PDB file of C-alpha atoms in Angstrom:
ATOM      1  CA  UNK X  49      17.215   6.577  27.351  1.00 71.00           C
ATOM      2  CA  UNK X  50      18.279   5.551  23.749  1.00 92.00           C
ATOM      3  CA  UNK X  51      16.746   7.397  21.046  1.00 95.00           C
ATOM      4  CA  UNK X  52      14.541   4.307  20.178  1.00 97.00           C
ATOM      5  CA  UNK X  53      13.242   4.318  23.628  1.00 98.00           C
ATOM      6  CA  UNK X  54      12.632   8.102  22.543  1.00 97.00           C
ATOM      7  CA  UNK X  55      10.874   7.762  20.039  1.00 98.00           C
ATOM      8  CA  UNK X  56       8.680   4.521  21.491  1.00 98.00           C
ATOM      9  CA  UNK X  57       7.586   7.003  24.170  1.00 98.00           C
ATOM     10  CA  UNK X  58       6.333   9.067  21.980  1.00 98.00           C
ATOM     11  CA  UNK X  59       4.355   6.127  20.213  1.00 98.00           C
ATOM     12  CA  UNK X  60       3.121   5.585  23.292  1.00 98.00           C
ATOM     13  CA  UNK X  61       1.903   8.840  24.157  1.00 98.00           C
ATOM     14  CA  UNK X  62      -0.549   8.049  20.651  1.00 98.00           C
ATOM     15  CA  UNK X  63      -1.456   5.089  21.924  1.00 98.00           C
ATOM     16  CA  UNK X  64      -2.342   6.435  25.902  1.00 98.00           C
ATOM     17  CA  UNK X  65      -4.858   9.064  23.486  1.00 98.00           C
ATOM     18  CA  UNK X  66      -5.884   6.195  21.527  1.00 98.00           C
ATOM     19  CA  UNK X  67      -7.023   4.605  24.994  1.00 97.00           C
ATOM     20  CA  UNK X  68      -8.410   7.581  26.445  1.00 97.00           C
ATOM     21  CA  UNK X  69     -10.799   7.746  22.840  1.00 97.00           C
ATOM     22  CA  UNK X  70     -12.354   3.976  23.375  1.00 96.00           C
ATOM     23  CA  UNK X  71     -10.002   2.361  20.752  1.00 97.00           C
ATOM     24  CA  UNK X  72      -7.380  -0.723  21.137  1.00 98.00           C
ATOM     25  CA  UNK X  73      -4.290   1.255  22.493  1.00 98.00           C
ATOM     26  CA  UNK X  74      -1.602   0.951  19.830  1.00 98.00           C
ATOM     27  CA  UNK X  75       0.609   4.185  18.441  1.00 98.00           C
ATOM     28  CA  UNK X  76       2.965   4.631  15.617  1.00 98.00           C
ATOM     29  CA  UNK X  77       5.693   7.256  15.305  1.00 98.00           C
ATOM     30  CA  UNK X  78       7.290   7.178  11.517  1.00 98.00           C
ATOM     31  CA  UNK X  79      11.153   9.555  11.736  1.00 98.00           C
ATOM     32  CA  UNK X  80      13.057   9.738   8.880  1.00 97.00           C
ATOM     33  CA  UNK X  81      17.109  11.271  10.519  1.00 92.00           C
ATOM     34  CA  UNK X  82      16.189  13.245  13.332  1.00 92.00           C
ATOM     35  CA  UNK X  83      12.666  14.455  11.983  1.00 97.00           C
ATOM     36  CA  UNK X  84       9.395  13.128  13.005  1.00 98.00           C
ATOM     37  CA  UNK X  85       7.645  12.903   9.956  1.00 98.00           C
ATOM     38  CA  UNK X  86       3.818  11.004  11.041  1.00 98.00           C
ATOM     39  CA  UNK X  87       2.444   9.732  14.471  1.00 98.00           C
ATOM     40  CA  UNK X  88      -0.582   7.883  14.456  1.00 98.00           C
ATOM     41  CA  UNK X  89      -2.700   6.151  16.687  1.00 98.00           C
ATOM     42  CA  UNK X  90      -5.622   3.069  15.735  1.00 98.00           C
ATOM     43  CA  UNK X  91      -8.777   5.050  15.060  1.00 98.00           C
ATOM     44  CA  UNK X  92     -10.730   1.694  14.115  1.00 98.00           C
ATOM     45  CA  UNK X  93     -13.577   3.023  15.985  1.00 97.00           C
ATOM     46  CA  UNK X  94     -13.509   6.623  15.421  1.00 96.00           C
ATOM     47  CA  UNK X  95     -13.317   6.083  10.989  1.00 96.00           C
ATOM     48  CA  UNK X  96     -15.556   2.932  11.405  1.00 96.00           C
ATOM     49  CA  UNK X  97     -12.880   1.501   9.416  1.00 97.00           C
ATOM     50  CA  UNK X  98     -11.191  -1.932  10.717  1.00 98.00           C
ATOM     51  CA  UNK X  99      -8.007  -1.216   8.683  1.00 98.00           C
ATOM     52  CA  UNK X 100      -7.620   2.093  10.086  1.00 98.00           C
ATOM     53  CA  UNK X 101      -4.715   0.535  12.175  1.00 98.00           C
ATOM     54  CA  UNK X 102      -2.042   3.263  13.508  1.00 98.00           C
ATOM     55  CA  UNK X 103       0.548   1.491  11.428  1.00 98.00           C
ATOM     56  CA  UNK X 104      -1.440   2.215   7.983  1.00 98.00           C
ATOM     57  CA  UNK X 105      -2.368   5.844   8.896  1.00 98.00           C
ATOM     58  CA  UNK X 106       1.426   6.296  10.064  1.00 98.00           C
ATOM     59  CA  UNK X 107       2.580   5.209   6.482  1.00 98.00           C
ATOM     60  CA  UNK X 108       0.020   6.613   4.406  1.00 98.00           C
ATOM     61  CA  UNK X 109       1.194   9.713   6.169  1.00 98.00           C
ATOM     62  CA  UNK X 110       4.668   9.500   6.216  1.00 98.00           C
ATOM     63  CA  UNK X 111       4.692   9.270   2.653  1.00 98.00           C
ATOM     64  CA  UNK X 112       2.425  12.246   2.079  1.00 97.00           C
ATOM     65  CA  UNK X 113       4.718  14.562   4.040  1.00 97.00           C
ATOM     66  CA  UNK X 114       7.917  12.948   2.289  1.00 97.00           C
ATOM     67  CA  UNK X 115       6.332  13.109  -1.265  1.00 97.00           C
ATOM     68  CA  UNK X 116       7.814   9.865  -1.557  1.00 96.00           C
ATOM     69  CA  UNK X 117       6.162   6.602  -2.310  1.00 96.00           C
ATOM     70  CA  UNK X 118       9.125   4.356  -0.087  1.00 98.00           C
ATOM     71  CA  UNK X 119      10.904   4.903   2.987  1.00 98.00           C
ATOM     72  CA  UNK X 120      13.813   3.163   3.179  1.00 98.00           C
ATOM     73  CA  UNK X 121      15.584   5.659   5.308  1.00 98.00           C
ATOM     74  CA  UNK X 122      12.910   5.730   7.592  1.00 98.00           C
ATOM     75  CA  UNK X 123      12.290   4.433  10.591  1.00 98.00           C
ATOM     76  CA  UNK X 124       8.445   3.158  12.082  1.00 98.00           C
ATOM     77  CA  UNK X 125       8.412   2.861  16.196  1.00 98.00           C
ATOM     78  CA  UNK X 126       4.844   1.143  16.799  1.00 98.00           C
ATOM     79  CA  UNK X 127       4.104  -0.177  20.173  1.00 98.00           C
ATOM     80  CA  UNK X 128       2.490  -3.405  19.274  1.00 98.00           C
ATOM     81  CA  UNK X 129       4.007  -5.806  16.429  1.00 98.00           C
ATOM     82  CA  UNK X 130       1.990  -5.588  13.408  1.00 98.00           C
ATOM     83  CA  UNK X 131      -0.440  -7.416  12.007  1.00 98.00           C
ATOM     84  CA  UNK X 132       0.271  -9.291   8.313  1.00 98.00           C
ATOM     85  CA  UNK X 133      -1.981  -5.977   6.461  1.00 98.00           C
ATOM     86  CA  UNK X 134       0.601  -3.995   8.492  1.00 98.00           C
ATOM     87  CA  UNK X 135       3.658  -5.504   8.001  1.00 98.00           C
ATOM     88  CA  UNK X 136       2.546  -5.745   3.982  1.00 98.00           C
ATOM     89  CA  UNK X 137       1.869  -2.012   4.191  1.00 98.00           C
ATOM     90  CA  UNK X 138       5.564  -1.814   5.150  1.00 98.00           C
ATOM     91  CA  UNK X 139       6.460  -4.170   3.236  1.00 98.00           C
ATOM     92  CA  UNK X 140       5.198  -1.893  -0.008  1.00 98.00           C
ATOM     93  CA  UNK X 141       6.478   0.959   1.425  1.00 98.00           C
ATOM     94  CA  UNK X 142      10.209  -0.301   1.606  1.00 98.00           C
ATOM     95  CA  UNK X 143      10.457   1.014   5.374  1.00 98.00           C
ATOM     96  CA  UNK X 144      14.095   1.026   6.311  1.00 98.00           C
ATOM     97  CA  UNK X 145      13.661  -0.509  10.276  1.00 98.00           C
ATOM     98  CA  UNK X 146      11.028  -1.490  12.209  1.00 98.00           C
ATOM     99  CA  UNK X 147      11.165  -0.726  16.134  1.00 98.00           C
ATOM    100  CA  UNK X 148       8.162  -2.256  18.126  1.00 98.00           C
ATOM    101  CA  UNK X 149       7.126  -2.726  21.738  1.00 98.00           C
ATOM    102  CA  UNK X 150       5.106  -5.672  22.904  1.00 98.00           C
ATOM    103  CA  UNK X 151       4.872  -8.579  20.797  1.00 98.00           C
ATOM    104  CA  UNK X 152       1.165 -10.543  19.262  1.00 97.00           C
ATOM    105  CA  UNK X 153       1.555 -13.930  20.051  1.00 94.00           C
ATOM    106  CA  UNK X 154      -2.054 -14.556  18.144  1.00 93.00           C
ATOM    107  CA  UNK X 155      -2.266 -11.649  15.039  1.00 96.00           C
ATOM    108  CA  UNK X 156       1.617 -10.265  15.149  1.00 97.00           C
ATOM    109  CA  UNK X 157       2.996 -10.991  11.381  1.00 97.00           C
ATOM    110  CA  UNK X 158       5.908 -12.994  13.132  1.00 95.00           C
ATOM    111  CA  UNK X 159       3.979 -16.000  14.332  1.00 93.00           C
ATOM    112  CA  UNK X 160       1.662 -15.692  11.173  1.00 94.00           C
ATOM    113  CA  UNK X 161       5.117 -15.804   8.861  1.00 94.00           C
ATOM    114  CA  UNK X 162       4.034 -12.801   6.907  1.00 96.00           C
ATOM    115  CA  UNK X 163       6.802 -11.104   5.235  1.00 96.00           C
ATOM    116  CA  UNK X 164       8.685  -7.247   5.299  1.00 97.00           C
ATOM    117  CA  UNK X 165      10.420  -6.186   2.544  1.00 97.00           C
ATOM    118  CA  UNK X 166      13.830  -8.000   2.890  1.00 97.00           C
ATOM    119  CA  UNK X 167      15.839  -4.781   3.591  1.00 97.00           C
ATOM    120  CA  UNK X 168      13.808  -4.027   6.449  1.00 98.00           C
ATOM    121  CA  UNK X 169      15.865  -3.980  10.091  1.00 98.00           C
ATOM    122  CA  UNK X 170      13.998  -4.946  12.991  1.00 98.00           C
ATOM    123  CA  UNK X 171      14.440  -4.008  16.697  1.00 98.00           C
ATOM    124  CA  UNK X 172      11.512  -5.519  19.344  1.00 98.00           C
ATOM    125  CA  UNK X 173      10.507  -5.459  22.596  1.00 98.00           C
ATOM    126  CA  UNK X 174      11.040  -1.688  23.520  1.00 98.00           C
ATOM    127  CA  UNK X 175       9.110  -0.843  26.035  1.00 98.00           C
ATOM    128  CA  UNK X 176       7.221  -3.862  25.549  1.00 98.00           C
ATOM    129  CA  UNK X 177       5.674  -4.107  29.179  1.00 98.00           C
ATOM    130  CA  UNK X 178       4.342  -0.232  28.898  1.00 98.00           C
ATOM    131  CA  UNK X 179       2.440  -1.146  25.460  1.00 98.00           C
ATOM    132  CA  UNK X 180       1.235  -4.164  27.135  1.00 98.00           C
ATOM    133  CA  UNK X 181       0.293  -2.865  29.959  1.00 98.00           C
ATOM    134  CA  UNK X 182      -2.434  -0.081  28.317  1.00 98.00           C
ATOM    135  CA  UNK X 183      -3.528  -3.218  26.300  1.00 97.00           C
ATOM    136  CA  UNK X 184      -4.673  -5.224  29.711  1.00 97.00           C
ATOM    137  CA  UNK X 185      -6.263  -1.635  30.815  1.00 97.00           C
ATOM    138  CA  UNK X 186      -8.235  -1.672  27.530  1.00 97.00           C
ATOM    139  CA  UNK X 187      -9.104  -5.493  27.665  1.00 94.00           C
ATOM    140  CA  UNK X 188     -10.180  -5.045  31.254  1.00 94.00           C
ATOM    141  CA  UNK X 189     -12.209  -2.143  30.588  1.00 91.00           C
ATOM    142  CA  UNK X 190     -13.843  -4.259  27.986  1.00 87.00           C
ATOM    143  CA  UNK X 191     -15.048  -6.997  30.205  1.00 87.00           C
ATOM    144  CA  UNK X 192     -15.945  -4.880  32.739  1.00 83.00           C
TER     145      UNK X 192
ATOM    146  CA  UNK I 178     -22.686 -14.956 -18.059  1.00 71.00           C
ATOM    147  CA  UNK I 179     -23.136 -15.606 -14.278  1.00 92.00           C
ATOM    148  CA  UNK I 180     -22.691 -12.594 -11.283  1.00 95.00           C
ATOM    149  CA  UNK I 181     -19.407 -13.257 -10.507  1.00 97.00           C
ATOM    150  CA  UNK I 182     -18.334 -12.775 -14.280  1.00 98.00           C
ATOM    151  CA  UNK I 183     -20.960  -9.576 -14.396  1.00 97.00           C
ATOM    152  CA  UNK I 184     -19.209  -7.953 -11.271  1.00 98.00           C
ATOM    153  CA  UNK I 185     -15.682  -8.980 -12.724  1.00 98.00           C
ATOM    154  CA  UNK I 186     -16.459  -7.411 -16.077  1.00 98.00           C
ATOM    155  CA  UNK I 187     -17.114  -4.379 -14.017  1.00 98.00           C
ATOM    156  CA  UNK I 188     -13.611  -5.116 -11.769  1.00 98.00           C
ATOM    157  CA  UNK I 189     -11.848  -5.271 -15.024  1.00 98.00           C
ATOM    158  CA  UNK I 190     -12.928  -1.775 -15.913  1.00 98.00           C
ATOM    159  CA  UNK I 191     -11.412  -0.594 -12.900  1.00 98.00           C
ATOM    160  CA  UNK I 192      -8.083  -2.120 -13.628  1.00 98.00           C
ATOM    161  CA  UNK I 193      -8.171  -0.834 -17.491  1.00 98.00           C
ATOM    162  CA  UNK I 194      -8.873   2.593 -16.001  1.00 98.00           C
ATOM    163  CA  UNK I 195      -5.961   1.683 -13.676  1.00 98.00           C
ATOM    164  CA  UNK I 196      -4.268   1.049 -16.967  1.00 97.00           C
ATOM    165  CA  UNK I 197      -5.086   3.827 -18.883  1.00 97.00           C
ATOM    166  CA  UNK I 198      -3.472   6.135 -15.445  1.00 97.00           C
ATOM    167  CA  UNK I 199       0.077   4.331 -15.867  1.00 96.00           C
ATOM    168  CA  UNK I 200      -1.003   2.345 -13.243  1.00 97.00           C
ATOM    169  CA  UNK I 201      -0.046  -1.213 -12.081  1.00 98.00           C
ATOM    170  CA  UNK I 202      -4.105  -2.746 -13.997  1.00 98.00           C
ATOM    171  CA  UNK I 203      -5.617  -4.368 -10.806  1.00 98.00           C
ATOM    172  CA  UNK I 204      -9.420  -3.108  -9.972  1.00 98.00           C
ATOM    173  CA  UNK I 205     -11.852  -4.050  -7.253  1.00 98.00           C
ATOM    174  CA  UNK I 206     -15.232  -4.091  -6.975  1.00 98.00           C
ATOM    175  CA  UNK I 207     -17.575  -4.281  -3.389  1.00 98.00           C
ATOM    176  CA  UNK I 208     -20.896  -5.804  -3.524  1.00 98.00           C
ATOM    177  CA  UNK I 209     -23.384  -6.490  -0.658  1.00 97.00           C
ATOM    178  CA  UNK I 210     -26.496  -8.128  -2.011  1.00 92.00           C
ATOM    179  CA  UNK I 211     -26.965  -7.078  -5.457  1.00 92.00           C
ATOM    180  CA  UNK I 212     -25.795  -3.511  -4.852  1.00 97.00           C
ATOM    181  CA  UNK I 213     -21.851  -2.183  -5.656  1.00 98.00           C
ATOM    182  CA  UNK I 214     -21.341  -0.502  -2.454  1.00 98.00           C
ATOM    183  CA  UNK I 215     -17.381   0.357  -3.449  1.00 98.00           C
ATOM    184  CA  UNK I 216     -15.450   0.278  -6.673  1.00 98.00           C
ATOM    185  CA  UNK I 217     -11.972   1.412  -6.594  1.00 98.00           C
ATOM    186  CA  UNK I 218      -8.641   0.922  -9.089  1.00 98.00           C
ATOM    187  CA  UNK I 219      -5.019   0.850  -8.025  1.00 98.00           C
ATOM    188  CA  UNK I 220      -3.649   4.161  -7.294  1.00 98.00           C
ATOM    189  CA  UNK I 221      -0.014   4.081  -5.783  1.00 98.00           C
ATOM    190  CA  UNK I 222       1.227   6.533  -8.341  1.00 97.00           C
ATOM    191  CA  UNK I 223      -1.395   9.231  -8.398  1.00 96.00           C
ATOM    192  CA  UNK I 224      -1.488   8.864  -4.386  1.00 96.00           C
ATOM    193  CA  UNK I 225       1.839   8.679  -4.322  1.00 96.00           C
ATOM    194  CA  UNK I 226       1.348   6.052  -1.991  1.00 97.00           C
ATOM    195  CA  UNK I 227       2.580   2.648  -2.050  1.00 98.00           C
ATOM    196  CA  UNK I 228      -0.377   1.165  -0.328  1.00 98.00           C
ATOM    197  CA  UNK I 229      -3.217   2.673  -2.027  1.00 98.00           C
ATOM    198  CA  UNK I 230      -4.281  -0.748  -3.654  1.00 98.00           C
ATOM    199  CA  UNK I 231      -7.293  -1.402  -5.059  1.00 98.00           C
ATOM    200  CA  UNK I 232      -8.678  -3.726  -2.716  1.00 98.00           C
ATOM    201  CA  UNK I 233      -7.421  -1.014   0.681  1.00 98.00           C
ATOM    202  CA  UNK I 234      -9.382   1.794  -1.420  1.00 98.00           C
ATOM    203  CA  UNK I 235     -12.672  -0.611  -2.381  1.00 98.00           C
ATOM    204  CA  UNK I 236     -12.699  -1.659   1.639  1.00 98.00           C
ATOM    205  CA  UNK I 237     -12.334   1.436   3.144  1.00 98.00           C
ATOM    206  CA  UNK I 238     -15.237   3.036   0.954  1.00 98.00           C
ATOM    207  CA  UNK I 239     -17.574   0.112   1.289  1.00 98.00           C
ATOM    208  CA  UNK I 240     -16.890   0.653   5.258  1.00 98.00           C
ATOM    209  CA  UNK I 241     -18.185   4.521   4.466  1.00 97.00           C
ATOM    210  CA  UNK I 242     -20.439   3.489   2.176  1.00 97.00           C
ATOM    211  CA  UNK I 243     -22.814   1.136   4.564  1.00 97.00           C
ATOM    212  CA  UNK I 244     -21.231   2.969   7.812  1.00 97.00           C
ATOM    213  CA  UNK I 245     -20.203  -0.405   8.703  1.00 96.00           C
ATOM    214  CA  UNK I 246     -16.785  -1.610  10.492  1.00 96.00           C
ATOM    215  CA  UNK I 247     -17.251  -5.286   9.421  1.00 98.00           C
ATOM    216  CA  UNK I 248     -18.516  -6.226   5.549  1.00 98.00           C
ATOM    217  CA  UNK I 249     -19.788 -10.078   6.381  1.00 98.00           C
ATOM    218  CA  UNK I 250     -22.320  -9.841   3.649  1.00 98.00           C
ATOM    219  CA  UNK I 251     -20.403  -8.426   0.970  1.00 98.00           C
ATOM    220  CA  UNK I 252     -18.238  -9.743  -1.583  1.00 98.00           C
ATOM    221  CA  UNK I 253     -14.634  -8.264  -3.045  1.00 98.00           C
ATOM    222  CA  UNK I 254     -14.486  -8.910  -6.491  1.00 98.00           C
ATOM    223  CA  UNK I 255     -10.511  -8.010  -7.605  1.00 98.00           C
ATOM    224  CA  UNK I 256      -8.699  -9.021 -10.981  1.00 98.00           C
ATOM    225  CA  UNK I 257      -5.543  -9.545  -9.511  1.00 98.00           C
ATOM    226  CA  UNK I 258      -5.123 -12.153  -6.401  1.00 98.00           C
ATOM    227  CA  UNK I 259      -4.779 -10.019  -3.070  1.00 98.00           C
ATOM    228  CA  UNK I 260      -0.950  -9.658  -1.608  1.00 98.00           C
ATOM    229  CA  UNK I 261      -0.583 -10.171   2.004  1.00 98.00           C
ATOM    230  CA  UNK I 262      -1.526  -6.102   2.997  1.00 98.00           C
ATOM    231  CA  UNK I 263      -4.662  -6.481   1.881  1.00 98.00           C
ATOM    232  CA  UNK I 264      -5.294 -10.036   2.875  1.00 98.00           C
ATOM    233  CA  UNK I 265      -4.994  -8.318   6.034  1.00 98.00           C
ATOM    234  CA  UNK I 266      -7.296  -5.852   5.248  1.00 98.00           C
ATOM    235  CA  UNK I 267     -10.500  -7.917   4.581  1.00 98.00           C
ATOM    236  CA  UNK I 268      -9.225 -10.428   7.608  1.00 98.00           C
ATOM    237  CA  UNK I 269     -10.322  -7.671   9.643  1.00 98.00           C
ATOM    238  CA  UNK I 270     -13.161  -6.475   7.540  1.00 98.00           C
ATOM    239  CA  UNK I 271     -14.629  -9.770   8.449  1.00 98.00           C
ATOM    240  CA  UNK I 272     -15.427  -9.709   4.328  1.00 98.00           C
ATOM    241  CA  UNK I 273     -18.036 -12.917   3.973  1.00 98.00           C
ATOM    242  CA  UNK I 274     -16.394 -13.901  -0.240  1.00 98.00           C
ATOM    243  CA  UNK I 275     -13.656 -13.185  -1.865  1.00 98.00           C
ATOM    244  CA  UNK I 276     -13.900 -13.623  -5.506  1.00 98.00           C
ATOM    245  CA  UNK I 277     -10.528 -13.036  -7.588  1.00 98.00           C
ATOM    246  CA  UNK I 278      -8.865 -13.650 -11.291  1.00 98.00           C
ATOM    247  CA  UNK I 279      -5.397 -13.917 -11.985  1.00 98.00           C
ATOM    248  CA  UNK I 280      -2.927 -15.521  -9.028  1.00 98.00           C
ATOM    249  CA  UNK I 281      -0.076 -14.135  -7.825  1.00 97.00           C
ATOM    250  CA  UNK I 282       2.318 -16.342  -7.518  1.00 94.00           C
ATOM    251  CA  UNK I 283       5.200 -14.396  -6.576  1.00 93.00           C
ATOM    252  CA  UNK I 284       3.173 -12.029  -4.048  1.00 95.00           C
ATOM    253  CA  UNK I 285      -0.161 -13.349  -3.873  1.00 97.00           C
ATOM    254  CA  UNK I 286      -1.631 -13.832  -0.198  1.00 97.00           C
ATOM    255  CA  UNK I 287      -2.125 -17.710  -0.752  1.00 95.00           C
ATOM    256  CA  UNK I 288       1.123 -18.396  -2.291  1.00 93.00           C
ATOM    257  CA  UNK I 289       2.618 -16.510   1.255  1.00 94.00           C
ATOM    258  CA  UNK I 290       0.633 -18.511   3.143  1.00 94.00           C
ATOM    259  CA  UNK I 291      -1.175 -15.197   4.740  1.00 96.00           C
ATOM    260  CA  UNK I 292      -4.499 -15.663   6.050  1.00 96.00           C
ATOM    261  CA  UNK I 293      -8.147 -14.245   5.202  1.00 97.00           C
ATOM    262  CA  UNK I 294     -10.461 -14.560   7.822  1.00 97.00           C
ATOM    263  CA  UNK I 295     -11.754 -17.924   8.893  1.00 97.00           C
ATOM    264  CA  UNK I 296     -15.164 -16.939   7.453  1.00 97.00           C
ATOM    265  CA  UNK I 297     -14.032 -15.650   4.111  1.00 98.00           C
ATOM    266  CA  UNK I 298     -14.787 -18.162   1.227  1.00 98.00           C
ATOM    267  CA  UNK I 299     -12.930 -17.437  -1.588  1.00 98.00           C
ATOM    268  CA  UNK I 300     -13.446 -18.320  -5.775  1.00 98.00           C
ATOM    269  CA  UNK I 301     -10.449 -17.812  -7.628  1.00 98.00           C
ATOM    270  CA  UNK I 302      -9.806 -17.641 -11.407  1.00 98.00           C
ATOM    271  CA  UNK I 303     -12.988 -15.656 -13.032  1.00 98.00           C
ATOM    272  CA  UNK I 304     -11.945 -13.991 -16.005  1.00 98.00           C
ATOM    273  CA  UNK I 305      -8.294 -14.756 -14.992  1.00 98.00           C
ATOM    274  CA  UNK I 306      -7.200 -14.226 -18.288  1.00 98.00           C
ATOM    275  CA  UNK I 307      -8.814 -10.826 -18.988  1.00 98.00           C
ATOM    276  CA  UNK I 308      -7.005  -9.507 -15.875  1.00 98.00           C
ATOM    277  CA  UNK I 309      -3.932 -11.030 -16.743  1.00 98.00           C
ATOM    278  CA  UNK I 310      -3.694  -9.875 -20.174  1.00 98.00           C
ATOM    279  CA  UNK I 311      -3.867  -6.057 -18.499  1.00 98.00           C
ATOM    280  CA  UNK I 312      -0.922  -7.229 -16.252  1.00 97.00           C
ATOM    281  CA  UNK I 313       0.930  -8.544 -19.576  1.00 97.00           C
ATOM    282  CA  UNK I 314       0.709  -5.476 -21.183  1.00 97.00           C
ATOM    283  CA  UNK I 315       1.283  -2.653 -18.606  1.00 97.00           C
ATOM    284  CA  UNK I 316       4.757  -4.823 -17.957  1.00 94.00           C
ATOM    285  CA  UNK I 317       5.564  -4.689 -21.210  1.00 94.00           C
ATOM    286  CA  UNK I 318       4.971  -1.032 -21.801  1.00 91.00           C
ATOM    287  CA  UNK I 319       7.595  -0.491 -18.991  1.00 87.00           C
ATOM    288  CA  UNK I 320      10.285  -2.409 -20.528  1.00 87.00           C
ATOM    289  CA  UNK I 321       9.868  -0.613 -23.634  1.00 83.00           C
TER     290      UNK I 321
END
């Protein structure tokens, strides 16, 4: 396992407890060297809050333990591409690289065009079929 | 004076607060029928946090304020045009009008080509100069 595949799992872990609470399964996991700084999973439902995306709540936090308003020597593992409030939450924050799992062929900020900062590395598809596959479990759980 | 200019005046007070802080001078204002359910200013530097916008901090409190995940019958007042974050934002917030001054054209949501939500209708340019005028002269202040 690589150390992004590390990390991812442990994005993933937030999103599996995200699941188990009733919200859309997604997890974030901000590291900044070799130190974990934030994990976050959506809590959308819990906050009745619709920006309260793990992303957001990853940054916002990340910054608060850094005492630091950018985080270009950070990295965010997240295990669904972010939406374009997401990817502009990075993009304010001046994250270094951006690891994610399973790609949003309808909201991801990719298909929509929406921009990171320009010094921001990118790295997808890790683990892409485990993040996908909690989303189908959530989705199905939903219709049924 | 019409309601859009009386709930811009009261936008504008945000952002010269904003101002006043040694803040970047953009406020926001929430209102759902004829009551202000959120008013918030730009924070980033007394957060410490580069995503604690005006518009994130008016959304999120006019969520808490009517206990409500979606805001389809409110309206975002803000003096500066939204960037793509917090386009994002009231695309999920389902926000029914957005009502803005001054354009952004270097980072402004429309000028990205970032969405709103289908739903959103959107008047641009009330008291556009006011708001820019703010902009003008915390900019200048910096350069000196």
């Amino acid at each position: 396992m690589d150390s992004d595949e590390f990390y991812m799992q442990m994005a993933l872990a937030e999103a599996r407890r995200a699941l188990e609470e009733g919200e859309i399964p997604v997890g974030a996991v901000v590291v900044c060297g070799d130190r974990v700084v934030a994990k976050a999973r959506n809590q959308t439902e819990r906050l009745n809050d619709s920006t309260a995306h793990a992303e957001m709540l990853a940054l916002t936090a990340a910054m608060n333990a850094l005492g630091a308003k950018y985080l270009p020597d950070c990295t965010m593992y997240v295990t669904l591409e972010p939406c374009h409030m997401c990817a502009g939450a990075a993009y304010w924050s001046k994250l270094g690289r951006l690891v994610y799992g399973a790609s949003d062929e309808q909201r991801g900020y990719a298909r929509l065009g929406c921009p990171l900062h320009p010094r921001t590395r990118v790295r997808r598809g890790v683990l892409a079929d485990e993040a996908a596959a909690l989303l189908k479990i959530f989705f199905e759980n939903i219709r049924k």
